[in-house]
Amino acid sequence: MCIDCGCAAPTHEHDQVHDHQHEKGSRKIRIEEDLLAKNNRLAAVNRERFAAEQLFVLNLVSSPGSGKTSILERTLSDLIGRFAFAVLEGDQQTDNDADRIAATGVPVKQINTGAGCHLDAHMVGHGVDIFDLSVTDILMIENVGNLVCPASFDLGENHKVAVLSVTEGEDKPLKYPQMFQAADLMLINKIDLLPYLRFDIEQCKAFARQVNPDIEIIELSCHSGEGMQLWYDWLDCGVNQSR
Amino acid sequence: MHELSLTQNIVEIAIEHAERESASKICSITLEIGALSGVVPDAVEFAFDVCSKETLAEGAQLKIKRIPALALCQSCEQEIELDHLTYNCPKCESLALEILQGREMSIIELEID
C-alpha cells in the first residue's frame, strides 16, 4: 500500500504529476468490491445446500399478471403424485398467492418483501427452512412480479424461468433484455387467447433469441392445458439431472 | 428500482472499510457502473442521500464511473459497443456475442478523513 495516500498501489510517484487529488488530511483506500458480492455468496451457499438435497430449483420471473401462480397451481395439481414440491411465494404484500398454492396441498411459504422489488438469496435461504428438503424434488420460487430487478439477484436456483403471456407485447424480451438473457427457459402463456389478439408469437420468439440465442421456449396455456406436457417433460428432465 | 437496496449495500461496505481505518468521515466514494448492470446511476445518487443520513458517509461525494458495454462478435471477431436493446452484431448480424465489459457494479475506492 502506498504510505503517502493509502491507496492500494504498491508504489507510485508523488510529485507534481499526481494522478489523483487529495483533500487536506484525507486518504484513499481501494476496495473493488462487487455490490452483489454478499448476495452472490449467500446464493452459492443456497446452491450447495440444494445440490446436497438433490433438489431441482426454479426461479419464476415475469411481469405481474403473466400467470405464474396459475401455471404453478395447474402444475402442482397435475404432478402432485409424481414429484414432491415446495413453493416459496414472493410478493410485496398479502398471502393471497400462498393461499392459492396451499389449496393444492403443497407446502408453501409466503415471503413479503414490503418495499422490496425482488427476492434475494438471504430471504430464500431462511424461507426454505420450514420445508423438509430431504423429501422434496422440486422447489419453485415465484419471484416478485417485476421484469427488471429480479434479473440481478441470484437465489441459488438451477434455472430462471421467464413467463411471458400473449396479452403483453411481443417485444418484452427487447424491452427487458436483462431478464430474458438471464433466463434459460421462456414460457409463453395464455396461448388459448391468440385468436383474439394481434400477438405475433414467432416475432416474440425471434426477439427472445435475439437477446439470448440459447433460450428454450415452450408455448402453453395453463387454462386450456395445451403445451403443459412439454413443460412437464422439461421438469422431469431437470429433476433427473438433479438426482 | 432496486437501487435503494444496492445503495444501502454501498453505504454498508463503505462504513465497514472506513471504520476499519478508524476514519472520522467518508469524503468520497468511487463506483463503477456498467451499461448492462441494470443500475441507473441517477437513482443511486438519489438514494444515497437517504441511505447515508446520520452515518460516516453523510455528505460524501459519489463519483460514478460509467462503463460502456463492449462485446466480441464470435463470428466476425470485431469488438463492438453494444447499446441496451440489441444484442446482435451491427456488422455481421450474428447473435453470438461475448460480453467483455458493461456488467460492472462495484465500489472501487473510498476517500476518508
CSV table of N, CA, C and O in Angstrom, one decimal, chain A residues 18-92:
chain,number,residue,atom,x,y,z
A,18,HIS,N,0.7,14.2,-10.2
A,18,HIS,CA,-0.1,13.3,-9.3
A,18,HIS,C,-1.4,13.0,-10.0
A,18,HIS,O,-2.1,13.9,-10.4
A,19,ASP,N,-1.8,11.7,-10.1
A,19,ASP,CA,-2.9,11.4,-10.9
A,19,ASP,C,-4.2,11.4,-10.1
A,19,ASP,O,-5.3,11.1,-10.6
A,20,HIS,N,-4.2,11.7,-8.8
A,20,HIS,CA,-5.4,11.9,-8.1
A,20,HIS,C,-5.3,13.0,-7.0
A,20,HIS,O,-4.2,13.2,-6.5
A,21,GLN,N,-6.4,13.6,-6.7
A,21,GLN,CA,-6.4,14.7,-5.8
A,21,GLN,C,-6.6,14.3,-4.4
A,21,GLN,O,-7.4,13.4,-4.1
A,22,HIS,N,-5.9,15.0,-3.5
A,22,HIS,CA,-6.2,14.8,-2.1
A,22,HIS,C,-6.9,16.0,-1.5
A,22,HIS,O,-6.4,17.1,-1.8
A,23,GLU,N,-7.9,15.8,-0.6
A,23,GLU,CA,-8.3,16.9,0.2
A,23,GLU,C,-7.3,16.9,1.3
A,23,GLU,O,-6.7,15.9,1.6
A,24,LYS,N,-7.2,18.0,2.0
A,24,LYS,CA,-6.2,18.1,3.0
A,24,LYS,C,-6.5,17.1,4.1
A,24,LYS,O,-7.6,17.0,4.7
A,25,GLY,N,-5.5,16.2,4.4
A,25,GLY,CA,-5.7,15.3,5.5
A,25,GLY,C,-6.4,14.0,5.1
A,25,GLY,O,-6.4,13.1,5.9
A,26,SER,N,-7.0,14.0,4.0
A,26,SER,CA,-7.8,12.8,3.6
A,26,SER,C,-6.9,11.8,2.9
A,26,SER,O,-5.8,12.1,2.5
A,27,ARG,N,-7.3,10.5,2.9
A,27,ARG,CA,-6.6,9.5,2.2
A,27,ARG,C,-7.5,8.6,1.5
A,27,ARG,O,-8.7,8.5,1.8
A,28,LYS,N,-7.0,7.8,0.5
A,28,LYS,CA,-7.8,7.0,-0.3
A,28,LYS,C,-7.6,5.5,0.0
A,28,LYS,O,-6.4,5.1,0.3
A,29,ILE,N,-8.6,4.7,0.0
A,29,ILE,CA,-8.4,3.3,0.2
A,29,ILE,C,-9.2,2.6,-1.0
A,29,ILE,O,-10.3,2.9,-1.3
A,30,ARG,N,-8.5,1.6,-1.5
A,30,ARG,CA,-9.0,0.8,-2.6
A,30,ARG,C,-10.0,-0.3,-2.0
A,30,ARG,O,-9.6,-0.9,-1.0
A,31,ILE,N,-11.1,-0.6,-2.6
A,31,ILE,CA,-12.0,-1.6,-2.1
A,31,ILE,C,-12.3,-2.6,-3.2
A,31,ILE,O,-12.1,-3.8,-3.0
A,32,GLU,N,-12.7,-2.2,-4.4
A,32,GLU,CA,-13.0,-3.1,-5.5
A,32,GLU,C,-13.9,-4.2,-5.1
A,32,GLU,O,-13.6,-5.4,-5.3
A,33,GLU,N,-15.0,-3.9,-4.5
A,33,GLU,CA,-16.0,-5.0,-4.0
A,33,GLU,C,-17.2,-4.9,-4.9
A,33,GLU,O,-17.8,-3.8,-5.0
A,34,ASP,N,-17.6,-6.0,-5.4
A,34,ASP,CA,-18.9,-6.1,-6.2
A,34,ASP,C,-20.1,-5.8,-5.2
A,34,ASP,O,-20.1,-6.3,-4.1
A,35,LEU,N,-21.0,-5.0,-5.7
A,35,LEU,CA,-22.1,-4.6,-4.9
A,35,LEU,C,-23.0,-5.8,-4.6
A,35,LEU,O,-23.8,-5.8,-3.7
A,36,LEU,N,-23.0,-6.8,-5.5
A,36,LEU,CA,-23.8,-8.0,-5.3
A,36,LEU,C,-23.0,-9.1,-4.6
A,36,LEU,O,-23.5,-10.3,-4.5
A,37,ALA,N,-21.8,-8.8,-4.2
A,37,ALA,CA,-20.9,-9.9,-3.6
A,37,ALA,C,-21.6,-10.7,-2.5
A,37,ALA,O,-21.6,-11.9,-2.4
A,38,LYS,N,-22.3,-9.9,-1.6
A,38,LYS,CA,-22.9,-10.6,-0.4
A,38,LYS,C,-24.0,-11.5,-0.9
A,38,LYS,O,-24.1,-12.6,-0.5
A,39,ASN,N,-24.9,-11.0,-1.8
A,39,ASN,CA,-26.0,-11.8,-2.3
A,39,ASN,C,-25.4,-13.0,-3.0
A,39,ASN,O,-25.9,-14.1,-2.9
A,40,ASN,N,-24.3,-12.8,-3.8
A,40,ASN,CA,-23.8,-13.9,-4.6
A,40,ASN,C,-23.2,-15.0,-3.7
A,40,ASN,O,-23.2,-16.2,-4.0
A,41,ARG,N,-22.6,-14.6,-2.6
A,41,ARG,CA,-22.0,-15.5,-1.6
A,41,ARG,C,-23.2,-16.4,-1.0
A,41,ARG,O,-23.1,-17.6,-0.9
A,42,LEU,N,-24.2,-15.7,-0.6
A,42,LEU,CA,-25.4,-16.4,0.0
A,42,LEU,C,-26.0,-17.3,-1.0
A,42,LEU,O,-26.5,-18.4,-0.7
A,43,ALA,N,-26.1,-16.9,-2.3
A,43,ALA,CA,-26.7,-17.7,-3.3
A,43,ALA,C,-25.9,-19.0,-3.5
A,43,ALA,O,-26.4,-20.1,-3.7
A,44,ALA,N,-24.5,-18.8,-3.4
A,44,ALA,CA,-23.7,-20.0,-3.6
A,44,ALA,C,-23.9,-21.0,-2.4
A,44,ALA,O,-23.9,-22.2,-2.6
A,45,VAL,N,-24.2,-20.5,-1.2
A,45,VAL,CA,-24.5,-21.3,-0.1
A,45,VAL,C,-25.8,-22.1,-0.3
A,45,VAL,O,-25.9,-23.3,-0.1
A,46,ASN,N,-26.8,-21.3,-0.8
A,46,ASN,CA,-28.1,-22.0,-1.1
A,46,ASN,C,-27.9,-23.1,-2.2
A,46,ASN,O,-28.4,-24.2,-2.0
A,47,ARG,N,-27.1,-22.8,-3.2
A,47,ARG,CA,-27.0,-23.7,-4.3
A,47,ARG,C,-26.3,-25.0,-3.8
A,47,ARG,O,-26.7,-26.1,-4.2
A,48,GLU,N,-25.3,-24.8,-3.0
A,48,GLU,CA,-24.7,-26.0,-2.4
A,48,GLU,C,-25.6,-26.9,-1.6
A,48,GLU,O,-25.7,-28.1,-1.7
A,49,ARG,N,-26.4,-26.2,-0.8
A,49,ARG,CA,-27.4,-26.9,0.1
A,49,ARG,C,-28.4,-27.6,-0.8
A,49,ARG,O,-28.8,-28.7,-0.5
A,50,PHE,N,-28.9,-26.9,-1.8
A,50,PHE,CA,-29.9,-27.5,-2.7
A,50,PHE,C,-29.4,-28.7,-3.4
A,50,PHE,O,-30.0,-29.8,-3.6
A,51,ALA,N,-28.1,-28.6,-3.9
A,51,ALA,CA,-27.5,-29.7,-4.6
A,51,ALA,C,-27.3,-30.9,-3.6
A,51,ALA,O,-27.5,-32.1,-4.0
A,52,ALA,N,-26.9,-30.7,-2.4
A,52,ALA,CA,-26.8,-31.7,-1.4
A,52,ALA,C,-28.1,-32.5,-1.2
A,52,ALA,O,-28.1,-33.7,-0.9
A,53,GLU,N,-29.2,-31.8,-1.3
A,53,GLU,CA,-30.5,-32.4,-1.1
A,53,GLU,C,-31.1,-32.9,-2.4
A,53,GLU,O,-32.2,-33.3,-2.5
A,54,GLN,N,-30.3,-32.8,-3.5
A,54,GLN,CA,-30.7,-33.2,-4.8
A,54,GLN,C,-32.0,-32.6,-5.3
A,54,GLN,O,-32.9,-33.2,-5.8
A,55,LEU,N,-32.1,-31.3,-5.0
A,55,LEU,CA,-33.3,-30.5,-5.3
A,55,LEU,C,-33.2,-29.9,-6.7
A,55,LEU,O,-32.1,-29.5,-7.1
A,56,PHE,N,-34.3,-29.8,-7.4
A,56,PHE,CA,-34.3,-29.1,-8.7
A,56,PHE,C,-35.0,-27.8,-8.4
A,56,PHE,O,-36.2,-27.8,-7.9
A,57,VAL,N,-34.3,-26.6,-8.5
A,57,VAL,CA,-34.9,-25.4,-8.1
A,57,VAL,C,-35.1,-24.4,-9.2
A,57,VAL,O,-34.1,-24.1,-10.0
A,58,LEU,N,-36.3,-23.8,-9.3
A,58,LEU,CA,-36.6,-22.9,-10.4
A,58,LEU,C,-37.0,-21.5,-9.8
A,58,LEU,O,-37.7,-21.5,-8.8
A,59,ASN,N,-36.5,-20.5,-10.4
A,59,ASN,CA,-36.8,-19.1,-10.0
A,59,ASN,C,-37.8,-18.5,-11.1
A,59,ASN,O,-37.3,-18.3,-12.2
A,60,LEU,N,-39.0,-18.4,-10.8
A,60,LEU,CA,-40.0,-18.0,-11.8
A,60,LEU,C,-40.1,-16.5,-11.8
A,60,LEU,O,-40.5,-15.9,-10.8
A,61,VAL,N,-39.9,-15.9,-13.0
A,61,VAL,CA,-39.9,-14.4,-13.0
A,61,VAL,C,-40.8,-14.0,-14.2
A,61,VAL,O,-40.9,-14.7,-15.2
A,62,SER,N,-41.4,-12.8,-14.0
A,62,SER,CA,-42.3,-12.3,-15.1
A,62,SER,C,-42.8,-10.9,-14.6
A,62,SER,O,-42.5,-10.5,-13.5
A,63,SER,N,-43.5,-10.3,-15.5
A,63,SER,CA,-44.2,-9.1,-15.1
A,63,SER,C,-45.5,-9.5,-14.3
A,63,SER,O,-45.9,-10.7,-14.4
A,64,PRO,N,-46.1,-8.6,-13.5
A,64,PRO,CA,-47.3,-9.0,-12.8
A,64,PRO,C,-48.4,-9.4,-13.8
A,64,PRO,O,-48.6,-8.8,-14.8
A,65,GLY,N,-49.1,-10.5,-13.4
A,65,GLY,CA,-50.3,-10.9,-14.2
A,65,GLY,C,-50.0,-11.8,-15.4
A,65,GLY,O,-50.9,-12.0,-16.2
A,66,SER,N,-48.8,-12.3,-15.5
A,66,SER,CA,-48.5,-13.2,-16.7
A,66,SER,C,-49.0,-14.6,-16.5
A,66,SER,O,-49.1,-15.4,-17.4
A,67,GLY,N,-49.3,-14.9,-15.2
A,67,GLY,CA,-49.9,-16.2,-14.9
A,67,GLY,C,-49.0,-17.2,-14.2
A,67,GLY,O,-49.1,-18.4,-14.3
A,68,LYS,N,-48.0,-16.6,-13.5
A,68,LYS,CA,-47.0,-17.5,-12.8
A,68,LYS,C,-47.8,-18.4,-11.8
A,68,LYS,O,-47.5,-19.6,-11.7
A,69,THR,N,-48.6,-17.8,-11.0
A,69,THR,CA,-49.3,-18.5,-9.9
A,69,THR,C,-50.2,-19.5,-10.6
A,69,THR,O,-50.4,-20.7,-10.1
A,70,SER,N,-50.9,-19.1,-11.6
A,70,SER,CA,-51.9,-20.1,-12.3
A,70,SER,C,-51.1,-21.3,-12.9
A,70,SER,O,-51.6,-22.4,-12.8
A,71,ILE,N,-49.9,-21.0,-13.5
A,71,ILE,CA,-49.2,-22.1,-14.0
A,71,ILE,C,-48.7,-23.0,-12.9
A,71,ILE,O,-48.8,-24.3,-13.0
A,72,LEU,N,-48.3,-22.5,-11.8
A,72,LEU,CA,-47.9,-23.3,-10.6
A,72,LEU,C,-49.1,-24.1,-10.1
A,72,LEU,O,-49.0,-25.3,-9.9
A,73,GLU,N,-50.3,-23.5,-10.0
A,73,GLU,CA,-51.5,-24.2,-9.5
A,73,GLU,C,-51.7,-25.5,-10.4
A,73,GLU,O,-51.9,-26.6,-9.9
A,74,ARG,N,-51.7,-25.2,-11.7
A,74,ARG,CA,-52.1,-26.3,-12.6
A,74,ARG,C,-51.0,-27.4,-12.5
A,74,ARG,O,-51.3,-28.6,-12.5
A,75,THR,N,-49.7,-26.9,-12.5
A,75,THR,CA,-48.6,-27.9,-12.5
A,75,THR,C,-48.6,-28.7,-11.2
A,75,THR,O,-48.4,-29.9,-11.3
A,76,LEU,N,-48.8,-28.1,-10.1
A,76,LEU,CA,-48.9,-28.8,-8.8
A,76,LEU,C,-50.0,-29.8,-8.8
A,76,LEU,O,-49.8,-31.0,-8.4
A,77,SER,N,-51.2,-29.4,-9.3
A,77,SER,CA,-52.3,-30.3,-9.3
A,77,SER,C,-52.1,-31.5,-10.2
A,77,SER,O,-52.4,-32.6,-9.8
A,78,ASP,N,-51.5,-31.2,-11.3
A,78,ASP,CA,-51.3,-32.3,-12.3
A,78,ASP,C,-50.1,-33.3,-11.9
A,78,ASP,O,-50.2,-34.5,-12.2
A,79,LEU,N,-49.1,-32.7,-11.2
A,79,LEU,CA,-47.9,-33.6,-10.9
A,79,LEU,C,-47.7,-33.9,-9.5
A,79,LEU,O,-46.7,-34.5,-9.1
A,80,ILE,N,-48.7,-33.6,-8.6
A,80,ILE,CA,-48.5,-33.8,-7.2
A,80,ILE,C,-48.2,-35.3,-6.8
A,80,ILE,O,-47.5,-35.6,-5.9
A,81,GLY,N,-48.8,-36.2,-7.6
A,81,GLY,CA,-48.5,-37.6,-7.4
A,81,GLY,C,-47.1,-38.1,-7.8
A,81,GLY,O,-46.6,-39.1,-7.5
A,82,ARG,N,-46.5,-37.3,-8.7
A,82,ARG,CA,-45.3,-37.7,-9.4
A,82,ARG,C,-44.0,-37.1,-8.7
A,82,ARG,O,-43.0,-37.7,-8.5
A,83,PHE,N,-44.1,-35.8,-8.3
A,83,PHE,CA,-43.0,-35.2,-7.6
A,83,PHE,C,-43.4,-34.6,-6.3
A,83,PHE,O,-44.6,-34.1,-6.1
A,84,ALA,N,-42.5,-34.5,-5.3
A,84,ALA,CA,-42.7,-33.7,-4.1
A,84,ALA,C,-42.3,-32.3,-4.3
A,84,ALA,O,-41.1,-32.0,-4.6
A,85,PHE,N,-43.2,-31.4,-4.2
A,85,PHE,CA,-42.9,-29.9,-4.4
A,85,PHE,C,-42.8,-29.2,-3.1
A,85,PHE,O,-43.5,-29.6,-2.1
A,86,ALA,N,-42.1,-28.0,-3.2
A,86,ALA,CA,-42.3,-27.0,-2.1
A,86,ALA,C,-42.3,-25.7,-2.9
A,86,ALA,O,-41.6,-25.6,-4.0
A,87,VAL,N,-43.0,-24.7,-2.4
A,87,VAL,CA,-43.1,-23.4,-3.1
A,87,VAL,C,-42.8,-22.2,-2.2
A,87,VAL,O,-43.4,-22.2,-1.1
A,88,LEU,N,-42.0,-21.4,-2.6
A,88,LEU,CA,-41.7,-20.1,-2.0
A,88,LEU,C,-42.4,-19.0,-2.8
A,88,LEU,O,-42.2,-18.9,-4.0
A,89,GLU,N,-43.3,-18.2,-2.2
A,89,GLU,CA,-44.0,-17.2,-2.9
A,89,GLU,C,-43.5,-15.8,-2.5
A,89,GLU,O,-43.5,-15.4,-1.3
A,90,GLY,N,-43.1,-15.0,-3.5
A,90,GLY,CA,-42.6,-13.7,-3.2
A,90,GLY,C,-43.6,-12.6,-3.7
A,90,GLY,O,-44.0,-12.7,-4.8
A,91,ASP,N,-44.0,-11.8,-2.8
A,91,ASP,CA,-44.9,-10.7,-3.2
A,91,ASP,C,-44.6,-9.5,-2.2
A,91,ASP,O,-44.1,-9.7,-1.1
A,92,GLN,N,-44.9,-8.3,-2.7
A,92,GLN,CA,-44.7,-7.2,-1.8
A,92,GLN,C,-45.6,-7.3,-0.6
A,92,GLN,O,-45.2,-7.1,0.6
